[in-house]
mmCIF file of C-alpha atoms in Angstrom:
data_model
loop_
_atom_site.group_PDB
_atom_site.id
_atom_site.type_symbol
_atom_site.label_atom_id
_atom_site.label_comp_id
_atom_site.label_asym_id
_atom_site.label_seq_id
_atom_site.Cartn_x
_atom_site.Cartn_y
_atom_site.Cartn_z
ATOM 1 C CA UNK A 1 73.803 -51.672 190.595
ATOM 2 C CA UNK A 2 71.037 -52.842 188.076
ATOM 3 C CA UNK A 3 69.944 -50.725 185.489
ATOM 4 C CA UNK A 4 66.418 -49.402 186.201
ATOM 5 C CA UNK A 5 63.431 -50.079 183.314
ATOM 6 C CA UNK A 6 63.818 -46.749 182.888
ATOM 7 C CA UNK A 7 67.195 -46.096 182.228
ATOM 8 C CA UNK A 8 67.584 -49.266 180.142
ATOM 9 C CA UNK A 9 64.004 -47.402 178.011
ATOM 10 C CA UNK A 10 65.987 -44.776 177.323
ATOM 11 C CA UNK A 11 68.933 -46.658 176.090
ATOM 12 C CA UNK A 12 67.469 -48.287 173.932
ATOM 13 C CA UNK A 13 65.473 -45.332 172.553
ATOM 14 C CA UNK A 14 68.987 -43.299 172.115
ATOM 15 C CA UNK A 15 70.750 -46.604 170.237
ATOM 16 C CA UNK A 16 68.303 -46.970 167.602
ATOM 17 C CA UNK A 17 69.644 -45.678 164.272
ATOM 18 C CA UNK A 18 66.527 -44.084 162.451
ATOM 19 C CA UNK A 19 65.601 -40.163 163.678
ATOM 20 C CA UNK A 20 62.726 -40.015 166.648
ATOM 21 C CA UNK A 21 60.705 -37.533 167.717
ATOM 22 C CA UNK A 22 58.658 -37.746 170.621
ATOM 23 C CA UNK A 23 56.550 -34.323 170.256
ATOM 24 C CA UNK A 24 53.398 -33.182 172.343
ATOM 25 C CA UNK A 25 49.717 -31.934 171.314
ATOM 26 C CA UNK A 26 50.845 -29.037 169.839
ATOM 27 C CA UNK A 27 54.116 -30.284 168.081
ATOM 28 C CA UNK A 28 56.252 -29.214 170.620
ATOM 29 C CA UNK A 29 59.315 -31.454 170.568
ATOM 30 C CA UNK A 30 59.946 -33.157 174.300
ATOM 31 C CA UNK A 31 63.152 -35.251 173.438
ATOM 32 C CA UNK A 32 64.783 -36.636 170.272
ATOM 33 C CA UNK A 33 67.519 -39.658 169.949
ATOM 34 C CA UNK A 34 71.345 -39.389 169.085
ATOM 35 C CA UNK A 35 69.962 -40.174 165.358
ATOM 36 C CA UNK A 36 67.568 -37.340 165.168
ATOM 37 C CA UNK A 37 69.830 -34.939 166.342
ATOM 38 C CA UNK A 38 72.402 -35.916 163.781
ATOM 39 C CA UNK A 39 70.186 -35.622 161.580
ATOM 40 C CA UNK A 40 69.015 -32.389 162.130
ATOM 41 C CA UNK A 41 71.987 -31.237 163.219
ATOM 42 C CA UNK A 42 71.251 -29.601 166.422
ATOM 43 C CA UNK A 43 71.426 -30.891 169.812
ATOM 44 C CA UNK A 44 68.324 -32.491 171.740
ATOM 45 C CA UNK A 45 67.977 -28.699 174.244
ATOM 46 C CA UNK A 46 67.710 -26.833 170.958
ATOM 47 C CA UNK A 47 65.416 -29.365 169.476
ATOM 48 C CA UNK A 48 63.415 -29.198 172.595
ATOM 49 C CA UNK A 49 63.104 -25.439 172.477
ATOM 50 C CA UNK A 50 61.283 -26.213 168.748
ATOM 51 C CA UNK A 51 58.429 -27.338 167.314
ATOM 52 C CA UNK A 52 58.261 -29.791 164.408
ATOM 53 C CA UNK A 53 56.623 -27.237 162.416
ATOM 54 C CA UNK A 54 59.887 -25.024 163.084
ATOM 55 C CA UNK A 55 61.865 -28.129 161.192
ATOM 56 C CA UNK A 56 59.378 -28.629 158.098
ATOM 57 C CA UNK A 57 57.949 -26.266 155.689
ATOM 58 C CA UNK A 58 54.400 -24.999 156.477
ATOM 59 C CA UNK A 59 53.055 -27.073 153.753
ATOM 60 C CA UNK A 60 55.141 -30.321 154.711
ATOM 61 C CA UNK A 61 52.397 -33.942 154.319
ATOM 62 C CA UNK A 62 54.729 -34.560 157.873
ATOM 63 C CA UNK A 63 52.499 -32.262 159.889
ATOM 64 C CA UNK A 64 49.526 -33.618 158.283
ATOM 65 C CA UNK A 65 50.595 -36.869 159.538
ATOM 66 C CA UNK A 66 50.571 -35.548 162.921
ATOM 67 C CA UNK A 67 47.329 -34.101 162.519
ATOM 68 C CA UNK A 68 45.751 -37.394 160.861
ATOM 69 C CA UNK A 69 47.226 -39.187 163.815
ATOM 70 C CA UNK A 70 45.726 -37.255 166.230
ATOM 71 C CA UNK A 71 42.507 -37.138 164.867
ATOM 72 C CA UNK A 72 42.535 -40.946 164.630
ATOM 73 C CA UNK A 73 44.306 -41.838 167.657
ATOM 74 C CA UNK A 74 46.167 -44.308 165.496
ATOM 75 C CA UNK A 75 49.385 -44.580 163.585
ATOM 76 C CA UNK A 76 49.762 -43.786 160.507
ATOM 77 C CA UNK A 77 52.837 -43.201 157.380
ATOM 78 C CA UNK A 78 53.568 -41.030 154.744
ATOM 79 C CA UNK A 79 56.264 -41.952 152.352
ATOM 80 C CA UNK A 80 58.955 -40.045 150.636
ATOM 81 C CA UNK A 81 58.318 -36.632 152.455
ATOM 82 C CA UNK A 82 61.204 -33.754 151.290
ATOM 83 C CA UNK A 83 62.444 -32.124 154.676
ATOM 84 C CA UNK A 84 64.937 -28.945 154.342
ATOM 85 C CA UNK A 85 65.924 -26.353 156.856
ATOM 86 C CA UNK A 86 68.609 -23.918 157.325
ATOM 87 C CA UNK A 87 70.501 -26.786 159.602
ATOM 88 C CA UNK A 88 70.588 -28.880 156.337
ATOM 89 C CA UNK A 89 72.827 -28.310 153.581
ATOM 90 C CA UNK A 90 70.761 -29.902 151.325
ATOM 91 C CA UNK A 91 66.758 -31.176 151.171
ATOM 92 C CA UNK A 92 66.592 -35.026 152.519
ATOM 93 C CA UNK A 93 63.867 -37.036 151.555
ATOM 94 C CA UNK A 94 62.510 -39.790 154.123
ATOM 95 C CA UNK A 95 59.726 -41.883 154.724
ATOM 96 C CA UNK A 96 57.372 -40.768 158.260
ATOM 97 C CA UNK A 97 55.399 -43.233 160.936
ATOM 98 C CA UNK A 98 54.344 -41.740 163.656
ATOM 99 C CA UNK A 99 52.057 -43.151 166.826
ATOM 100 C CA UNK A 100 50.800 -42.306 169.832
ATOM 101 C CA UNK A 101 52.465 -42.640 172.854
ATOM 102 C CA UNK A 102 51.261 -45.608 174.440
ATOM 103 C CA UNK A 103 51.505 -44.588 177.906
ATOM 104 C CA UNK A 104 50.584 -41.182 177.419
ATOM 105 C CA UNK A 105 48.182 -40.291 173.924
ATOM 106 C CA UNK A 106 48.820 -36.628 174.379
ATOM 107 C CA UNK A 107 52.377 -37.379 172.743
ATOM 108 C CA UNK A 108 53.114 -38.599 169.536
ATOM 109 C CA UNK A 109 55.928 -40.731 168.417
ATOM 110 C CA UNK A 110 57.583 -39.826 165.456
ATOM 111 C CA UNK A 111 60.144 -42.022 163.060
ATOM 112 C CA UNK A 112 61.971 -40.932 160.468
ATOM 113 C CA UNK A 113 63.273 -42.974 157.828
ATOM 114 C CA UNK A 114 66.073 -41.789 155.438
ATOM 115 C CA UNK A 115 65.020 -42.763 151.728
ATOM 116 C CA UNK A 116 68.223 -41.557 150.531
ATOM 117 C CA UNK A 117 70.145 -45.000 150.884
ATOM 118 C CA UNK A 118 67.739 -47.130 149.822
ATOM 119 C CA UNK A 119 66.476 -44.741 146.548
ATOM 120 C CA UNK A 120 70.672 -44.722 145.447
ATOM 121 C CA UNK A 121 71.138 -48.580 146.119
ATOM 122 C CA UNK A 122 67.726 -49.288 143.835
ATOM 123 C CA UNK A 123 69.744 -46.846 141.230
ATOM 124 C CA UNK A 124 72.755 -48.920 141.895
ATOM 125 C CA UNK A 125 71.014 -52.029 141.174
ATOM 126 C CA UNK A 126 69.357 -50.505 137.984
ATOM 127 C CA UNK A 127 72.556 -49.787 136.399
ATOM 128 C CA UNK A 128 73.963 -53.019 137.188
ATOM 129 C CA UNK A 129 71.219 -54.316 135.250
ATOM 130 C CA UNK A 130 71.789 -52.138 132.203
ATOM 131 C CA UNK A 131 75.605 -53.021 132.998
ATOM 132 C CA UNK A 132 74.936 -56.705 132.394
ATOM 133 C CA UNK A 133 72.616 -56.047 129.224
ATOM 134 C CA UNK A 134 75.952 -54.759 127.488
ATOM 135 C CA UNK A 135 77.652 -57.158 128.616
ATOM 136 C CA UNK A 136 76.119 -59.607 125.989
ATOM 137 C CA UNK A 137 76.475 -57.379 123.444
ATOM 138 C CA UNK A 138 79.880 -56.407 124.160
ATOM 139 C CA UNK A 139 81.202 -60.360 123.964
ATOM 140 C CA UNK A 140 79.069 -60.777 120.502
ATOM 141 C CA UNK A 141 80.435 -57.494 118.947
ATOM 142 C CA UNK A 142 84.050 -57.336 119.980
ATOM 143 C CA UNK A 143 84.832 -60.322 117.431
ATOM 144 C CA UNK A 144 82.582 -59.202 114.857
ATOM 145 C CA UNK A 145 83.663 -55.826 114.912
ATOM 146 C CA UNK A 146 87.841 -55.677 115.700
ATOM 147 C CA UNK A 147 87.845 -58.359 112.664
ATOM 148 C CA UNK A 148 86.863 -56.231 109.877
ATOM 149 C CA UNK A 149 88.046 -52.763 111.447
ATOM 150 C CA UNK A 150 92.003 -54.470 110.936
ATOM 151 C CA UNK A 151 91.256 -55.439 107.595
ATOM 152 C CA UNK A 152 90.151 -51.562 107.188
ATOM 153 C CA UNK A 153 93.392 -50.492 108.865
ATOM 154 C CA UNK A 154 95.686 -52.706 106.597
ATOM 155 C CA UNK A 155 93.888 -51.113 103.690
ATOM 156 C CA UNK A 156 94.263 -47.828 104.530
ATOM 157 C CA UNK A 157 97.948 -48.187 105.227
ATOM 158 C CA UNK A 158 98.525 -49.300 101.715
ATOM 159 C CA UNK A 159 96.349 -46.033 100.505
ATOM 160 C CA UNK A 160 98.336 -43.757 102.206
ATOM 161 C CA UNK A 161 101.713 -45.297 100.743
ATOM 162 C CA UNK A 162 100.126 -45.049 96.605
ATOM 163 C CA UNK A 163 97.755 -42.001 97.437
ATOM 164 C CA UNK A 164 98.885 -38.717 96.167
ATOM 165 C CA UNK A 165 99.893 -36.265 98.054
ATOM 166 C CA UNK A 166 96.653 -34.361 98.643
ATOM 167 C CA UNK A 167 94.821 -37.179 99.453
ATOM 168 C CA UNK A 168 96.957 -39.089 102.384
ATOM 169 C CA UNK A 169 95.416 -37.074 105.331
ATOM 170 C CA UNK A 170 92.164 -38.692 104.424
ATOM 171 C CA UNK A 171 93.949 -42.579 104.668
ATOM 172 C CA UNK A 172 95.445 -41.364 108.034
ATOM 173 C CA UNK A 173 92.229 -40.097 109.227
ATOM 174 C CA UNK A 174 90.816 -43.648 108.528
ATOM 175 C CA UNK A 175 93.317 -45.358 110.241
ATOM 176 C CA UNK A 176 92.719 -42.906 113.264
ATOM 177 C CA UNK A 177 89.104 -43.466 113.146
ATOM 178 C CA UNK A 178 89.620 -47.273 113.263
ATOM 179 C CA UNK A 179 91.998 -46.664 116.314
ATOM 180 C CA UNK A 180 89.278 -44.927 118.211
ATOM 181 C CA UNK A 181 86.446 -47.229 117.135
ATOM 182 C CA UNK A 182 88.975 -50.388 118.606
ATOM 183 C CA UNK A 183 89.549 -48.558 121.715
ATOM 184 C CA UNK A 184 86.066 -48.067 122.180
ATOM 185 C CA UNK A 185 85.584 -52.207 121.423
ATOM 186 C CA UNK A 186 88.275 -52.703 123.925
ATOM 187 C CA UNK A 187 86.446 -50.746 126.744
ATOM 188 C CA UNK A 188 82.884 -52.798 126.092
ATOM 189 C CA UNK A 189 84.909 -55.903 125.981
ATOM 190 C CA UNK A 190 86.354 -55.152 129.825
ATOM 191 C CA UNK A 191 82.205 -55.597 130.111
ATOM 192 C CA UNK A 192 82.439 -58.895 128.828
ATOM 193 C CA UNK A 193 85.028 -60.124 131.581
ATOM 194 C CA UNK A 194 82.707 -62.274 134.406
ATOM 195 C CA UNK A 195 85.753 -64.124 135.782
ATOM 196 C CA UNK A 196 86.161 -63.474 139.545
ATOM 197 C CA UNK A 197 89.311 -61.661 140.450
ATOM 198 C CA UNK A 198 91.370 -62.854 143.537
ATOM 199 C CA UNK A 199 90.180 -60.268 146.408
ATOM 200 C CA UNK A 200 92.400 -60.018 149.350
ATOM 201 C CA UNK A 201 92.880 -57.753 152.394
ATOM 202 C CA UNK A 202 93.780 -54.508 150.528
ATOM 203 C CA UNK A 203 95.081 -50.484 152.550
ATOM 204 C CA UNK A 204 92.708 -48.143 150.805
ATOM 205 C CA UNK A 205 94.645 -45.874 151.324
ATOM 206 C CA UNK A 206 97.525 -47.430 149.408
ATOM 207 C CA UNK A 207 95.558 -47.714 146.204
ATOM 208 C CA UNK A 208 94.138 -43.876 146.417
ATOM 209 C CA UNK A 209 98.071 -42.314 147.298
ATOM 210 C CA UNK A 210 99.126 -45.149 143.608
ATOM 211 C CA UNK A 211 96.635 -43.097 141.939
ATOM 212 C CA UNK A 212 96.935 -39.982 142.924
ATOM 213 C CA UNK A 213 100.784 -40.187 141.896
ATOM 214 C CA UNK A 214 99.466 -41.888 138.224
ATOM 215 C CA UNK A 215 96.919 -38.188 137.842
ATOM 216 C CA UNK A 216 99.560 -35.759 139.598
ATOM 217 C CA UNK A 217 102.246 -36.974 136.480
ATOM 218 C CA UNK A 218 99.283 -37.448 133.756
ATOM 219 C CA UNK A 219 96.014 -36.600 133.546
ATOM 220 C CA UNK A 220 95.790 -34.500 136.309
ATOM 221 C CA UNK A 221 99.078 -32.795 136.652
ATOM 222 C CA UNK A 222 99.275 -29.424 138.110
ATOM 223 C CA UNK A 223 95.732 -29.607 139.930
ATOM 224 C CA UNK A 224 95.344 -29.668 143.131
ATOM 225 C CA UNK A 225 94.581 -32.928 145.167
ATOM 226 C CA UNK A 226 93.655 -32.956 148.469
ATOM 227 C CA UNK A 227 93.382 -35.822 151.180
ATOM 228 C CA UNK A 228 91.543 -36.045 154.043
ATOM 229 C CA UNK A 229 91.644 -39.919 154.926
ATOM 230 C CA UNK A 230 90.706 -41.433 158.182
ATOM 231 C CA UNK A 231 93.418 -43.585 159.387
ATOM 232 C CA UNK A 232 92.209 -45.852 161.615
ATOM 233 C CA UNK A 233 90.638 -47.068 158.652
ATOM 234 C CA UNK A 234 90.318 -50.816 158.452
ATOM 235 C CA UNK A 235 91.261 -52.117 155.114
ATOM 236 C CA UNK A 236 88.915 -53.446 152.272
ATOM 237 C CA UNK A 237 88.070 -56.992 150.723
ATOM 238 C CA UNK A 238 89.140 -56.315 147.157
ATOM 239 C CA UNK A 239 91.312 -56.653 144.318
ATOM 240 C CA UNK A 240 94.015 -54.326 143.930
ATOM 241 C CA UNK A 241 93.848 -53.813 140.030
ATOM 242 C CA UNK A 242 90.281 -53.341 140.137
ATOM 243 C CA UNK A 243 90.161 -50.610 143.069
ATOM 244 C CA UNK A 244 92.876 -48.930 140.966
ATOM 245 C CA UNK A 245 90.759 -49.171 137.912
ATOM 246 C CA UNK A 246 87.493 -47.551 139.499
ATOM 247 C CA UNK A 247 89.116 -44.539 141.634
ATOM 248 C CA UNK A 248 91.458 -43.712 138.561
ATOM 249 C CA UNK A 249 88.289 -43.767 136.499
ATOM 250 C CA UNK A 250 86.811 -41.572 139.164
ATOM 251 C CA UNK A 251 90.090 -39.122 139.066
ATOM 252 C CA UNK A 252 90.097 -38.753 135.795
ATOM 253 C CA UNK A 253 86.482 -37.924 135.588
ATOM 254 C CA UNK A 254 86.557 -35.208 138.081
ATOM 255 C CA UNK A 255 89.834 -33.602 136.165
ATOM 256 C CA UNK A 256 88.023 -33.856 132.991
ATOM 257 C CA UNK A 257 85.117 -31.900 135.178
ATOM 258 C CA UNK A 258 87.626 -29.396 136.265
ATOM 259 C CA UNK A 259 88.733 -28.421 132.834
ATOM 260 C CA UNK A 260 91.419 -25.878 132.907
ATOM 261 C CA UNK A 261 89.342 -23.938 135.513
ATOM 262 C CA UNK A 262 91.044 -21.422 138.390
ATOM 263 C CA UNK A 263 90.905 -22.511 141.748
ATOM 264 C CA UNK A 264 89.987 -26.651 140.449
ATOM 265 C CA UNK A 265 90.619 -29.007 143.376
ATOM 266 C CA UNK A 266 89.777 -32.456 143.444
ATOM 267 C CA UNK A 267 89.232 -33.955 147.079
ATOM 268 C CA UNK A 268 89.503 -37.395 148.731
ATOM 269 C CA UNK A 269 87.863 -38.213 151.382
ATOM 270 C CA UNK A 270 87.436 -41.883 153.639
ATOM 271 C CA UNK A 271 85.581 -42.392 156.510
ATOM 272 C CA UNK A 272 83.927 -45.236 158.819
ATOM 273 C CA UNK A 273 80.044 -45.593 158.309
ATOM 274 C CA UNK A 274 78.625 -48.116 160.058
ATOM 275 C CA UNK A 275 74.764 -49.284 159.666
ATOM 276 C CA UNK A 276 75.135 -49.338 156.113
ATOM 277 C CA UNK A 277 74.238 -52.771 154.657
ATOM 278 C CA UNK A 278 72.623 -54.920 151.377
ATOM 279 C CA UNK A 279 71.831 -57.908 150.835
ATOM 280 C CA UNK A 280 73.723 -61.142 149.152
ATOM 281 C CA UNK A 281 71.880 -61.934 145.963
ATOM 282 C CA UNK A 282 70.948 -65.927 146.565
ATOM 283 C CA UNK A 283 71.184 -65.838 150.241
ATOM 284 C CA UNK A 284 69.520 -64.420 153.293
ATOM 285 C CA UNK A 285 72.600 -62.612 154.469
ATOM 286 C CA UNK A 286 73.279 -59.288 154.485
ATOM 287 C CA UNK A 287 76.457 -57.038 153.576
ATOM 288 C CA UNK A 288 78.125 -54.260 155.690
ATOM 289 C CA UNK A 289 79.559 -51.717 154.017
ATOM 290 C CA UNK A 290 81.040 -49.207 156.353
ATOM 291 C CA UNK A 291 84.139 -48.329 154.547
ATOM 292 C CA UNK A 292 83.115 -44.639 152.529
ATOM 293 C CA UNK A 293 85.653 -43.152 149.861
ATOM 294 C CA UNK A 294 84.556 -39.876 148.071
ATOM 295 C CA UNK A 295 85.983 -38.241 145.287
ATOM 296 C CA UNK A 296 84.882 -34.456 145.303
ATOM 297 C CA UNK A 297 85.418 -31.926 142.487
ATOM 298 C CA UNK A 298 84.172 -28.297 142.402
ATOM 299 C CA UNK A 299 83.540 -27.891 138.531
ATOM 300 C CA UNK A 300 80.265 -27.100 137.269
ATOM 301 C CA UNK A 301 78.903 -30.662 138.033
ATOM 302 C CA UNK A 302 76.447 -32.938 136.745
ATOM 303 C CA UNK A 303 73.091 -31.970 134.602
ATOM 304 C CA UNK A 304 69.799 -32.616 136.808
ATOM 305 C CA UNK A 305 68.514 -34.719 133.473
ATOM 306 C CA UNK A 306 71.522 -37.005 133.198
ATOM 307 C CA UNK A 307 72.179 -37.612 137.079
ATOM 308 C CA UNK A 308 69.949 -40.097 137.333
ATOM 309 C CA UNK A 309 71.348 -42.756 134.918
ATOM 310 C CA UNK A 310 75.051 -41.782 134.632
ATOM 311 C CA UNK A 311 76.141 -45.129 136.103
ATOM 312 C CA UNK A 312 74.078 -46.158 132.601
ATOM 313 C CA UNK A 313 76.304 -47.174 129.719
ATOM 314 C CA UNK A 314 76.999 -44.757 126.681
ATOM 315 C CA UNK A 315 75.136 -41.712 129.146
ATOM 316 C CA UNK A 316 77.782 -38.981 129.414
ATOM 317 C CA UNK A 317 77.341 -35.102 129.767
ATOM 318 C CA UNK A 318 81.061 -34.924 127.839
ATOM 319 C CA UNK A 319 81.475 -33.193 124.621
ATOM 320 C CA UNK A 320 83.877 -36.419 123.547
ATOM 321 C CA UNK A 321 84.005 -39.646 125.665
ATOM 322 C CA UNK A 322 81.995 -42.886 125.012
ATOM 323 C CA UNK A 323 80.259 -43.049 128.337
ATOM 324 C CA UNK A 324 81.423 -46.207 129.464
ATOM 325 C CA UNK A 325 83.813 -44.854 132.541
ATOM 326 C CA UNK A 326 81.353 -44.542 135.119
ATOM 327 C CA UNK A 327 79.499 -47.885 133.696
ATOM 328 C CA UNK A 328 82.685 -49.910 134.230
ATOM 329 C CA UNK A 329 83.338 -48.231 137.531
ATOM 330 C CA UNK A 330 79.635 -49.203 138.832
ATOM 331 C CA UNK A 331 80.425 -52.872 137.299
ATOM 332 C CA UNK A 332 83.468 -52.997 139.316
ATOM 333 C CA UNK A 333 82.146 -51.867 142.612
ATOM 334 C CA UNK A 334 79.082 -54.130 142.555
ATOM 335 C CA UNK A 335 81.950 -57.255 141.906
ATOM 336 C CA UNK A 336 83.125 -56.400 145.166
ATOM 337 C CA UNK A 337 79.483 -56.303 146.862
ATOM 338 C CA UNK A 338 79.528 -52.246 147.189
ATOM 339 C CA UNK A 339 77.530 -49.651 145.841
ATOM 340 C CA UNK A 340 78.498 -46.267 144.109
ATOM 341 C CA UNK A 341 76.914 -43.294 143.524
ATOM 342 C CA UNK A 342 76.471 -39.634 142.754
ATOM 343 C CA UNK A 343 75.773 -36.068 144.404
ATOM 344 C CA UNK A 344 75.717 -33.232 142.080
ATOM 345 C CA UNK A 345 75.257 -29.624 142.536
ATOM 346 C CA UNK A 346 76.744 -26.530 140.738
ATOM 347 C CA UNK A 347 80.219 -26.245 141.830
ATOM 348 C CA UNK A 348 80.673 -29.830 143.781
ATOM 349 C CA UNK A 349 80.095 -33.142 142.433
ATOM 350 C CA UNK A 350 80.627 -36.232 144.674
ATOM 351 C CA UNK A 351 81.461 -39.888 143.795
ATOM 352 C CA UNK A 352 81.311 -41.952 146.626
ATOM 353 C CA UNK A 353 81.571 -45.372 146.897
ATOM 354 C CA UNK A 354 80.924 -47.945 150.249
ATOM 355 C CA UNK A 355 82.729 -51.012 150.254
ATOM 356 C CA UNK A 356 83.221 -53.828 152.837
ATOM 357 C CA UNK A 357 85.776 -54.530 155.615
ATOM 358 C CA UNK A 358 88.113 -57.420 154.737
ATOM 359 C CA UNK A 359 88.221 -60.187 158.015
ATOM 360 C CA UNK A 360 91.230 -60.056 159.640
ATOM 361 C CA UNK A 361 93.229 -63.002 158.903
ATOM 362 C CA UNK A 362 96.460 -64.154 160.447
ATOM 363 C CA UNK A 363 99.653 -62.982 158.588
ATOM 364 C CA UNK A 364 97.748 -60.576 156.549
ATOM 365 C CA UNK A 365 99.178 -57.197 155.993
ATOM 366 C CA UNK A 366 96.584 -55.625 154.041
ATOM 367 C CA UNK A 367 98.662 -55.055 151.398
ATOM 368 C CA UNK A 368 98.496 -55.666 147.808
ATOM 369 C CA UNK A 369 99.563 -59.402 147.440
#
């Protein structure tokens, strides 16, 4: 039997991804969609049982919006609207159209639209920018500067050998200083590298369990690491080295935010996100990035001032570190077309990056090659 208009109405209104609200004169909600009760995180009967004022705060521009619509019989938007309940572990920011109904103008149609993508991929996109300004820099100094700093060395090994005595920790403490100032020139220079790597079909889940054994033996050793993977987990277009590179940059930067601190666990997590997409720079295609790895740490997380820019080169809330960990890490996730970014609070921090699915191709393991 054929599907009725009605029933094929209501598919549609459940499969569409953004929140809706269909509420009545007086707020009352009278039936939400799959999205809007995931994103509320309540069923549809409980949500019907509400009003929208019982989701918002009494002050919220969203109820205004309602109001205005009413009043005008005509739709209307509000962007960038905070919404926060006690459903919600944390306050979501979206942008609001709502209508009448136009079958029926005592209801009023109400779409949500999550800013919190789109406000962290325009972030991502800033700091590739500020990525690619060092990049110039980096190539033009790294000669300049690892010239000199070994003629600096060489003289300061000759120092120590005629110095006296008293004065040969201050030659050593040159040639340290040189050391560190090359390392640092070696890290700006992996800026400076704009050759494509070889991507391939690569198990996730492979490169996280390499790394974790690299922190459990260094960096890392005797904190706990936990694992929560998803493993019907397709496997990612990448390049092995690289994804190695960014999630043992991302280890080592939630041990360093663990410290020596009781009870410090750092957590993995992957999942399957669909819906999530960008687009290609140069074309008029679009990305999907479905595939979600976090890495979660419960130390005391990342200052409010600094969150903002910390994929930023030489930004760091670390006594000692040069700032350019997180800066390579978002420079390696945008070469393979994904996105990376941060949630802070006191006592959690999450780095979590989306990456695409590798197409299946005959004889392909998905395994580092």
């Amino acid at each position: 039997m054929s599907p009725t208009s009605i029933e094929l109405a209501h598919a549609a209104f459940q499969a569409i991804a953004h929140p809706i609200l269909i509420c009545d004169a007086d707020n009352k909600i009278v039936m939400a969609n799959y999205a809007a009760q995931d994103f509320f995180s309540t069923s549809e009967s409980r949500l019907k049982r509400q009003q929208v004022d019982d989701l918002v705060a009494p002050s919220s521009p969203l109820l205004n919006l309602l109001d205005r619509v009413r009043g005008r019989d005509a739709g209307s938007r509000e962007h960038r609207i905070p919404i926060a309940n006690i459903n919600m572990p944390e306050e979501r920011l979206v942008d609001a159209h709502a209508t009448p109904m136009t079958n029926d103008a005592s209801l009023t149609v109400l779409t949500l639209i999550e800013r919190t993508m789109a406000d962290k991929i325009d972030k991502q996109l800033t700091a590739r920018g500020a990525a690619r300004s060092v990049i110039g820099l980096a190539a033009m100094l790294a000669h300049e500067i690892k010239n000199p700093l070994s003629g600096i060395k060489g003289a300061a090994q000759l120092l120590e050998q005629s110095a006296e005595e008293k004065d040969q920790p201050l030659a050593r403490l040159v040639q340290e200083e040189v050391a560190r100032i090359v390392k640092l020139v070696d890290r700006m220079e992996a800026f400076g590298d704009e050759r494509q790597p070889e991507f391939s079909s690569v198990n996730i889940h492979e490169v996280l369990n390499h790394v974790e054994l690299i922190a459990q033996n260094g960096f890392a050793k005797g904190m706990t690491i936990s694992k929560h993977f998803d493993p019907s987990l397709p496997p990612v277009l990448g390049n092995w080295d690289q994804l190695v590179q960014i999630y043992l940059n991302l280890f080592k930067n939630a041990a360093e935010a663990l410290g020596g601190q009781e009870n410090g666990e750092i957590v993995v997590r992957t999942a399957y996100r669909p819906g999530i997409s960008i687009g290609v720079p140069g074309s008029g295609n679009r990305m999907s990035l479905p595939l979600e790895i976090c890495v979660e740490d419960n130390g005391g997380g990342i200052p409010e001032d600094i969150l903002p820019h910390i994929f930023d080169p030489f930004v760091t809330s670390k006594q000692t570190g040069g700032g350019l960990g997180l800066a390579l890490v978002a420079k390696l996730v945008g070469g393979h077309g994904g996105i990376v970014d941060a949630d802070s609070h006191s006592g959690r921090t999450i780095m979590r990056t989306l990456l695409p699915v590798a197409k299946p191709k005959r004889g392909n393991k998905g395994k580092k090659t």
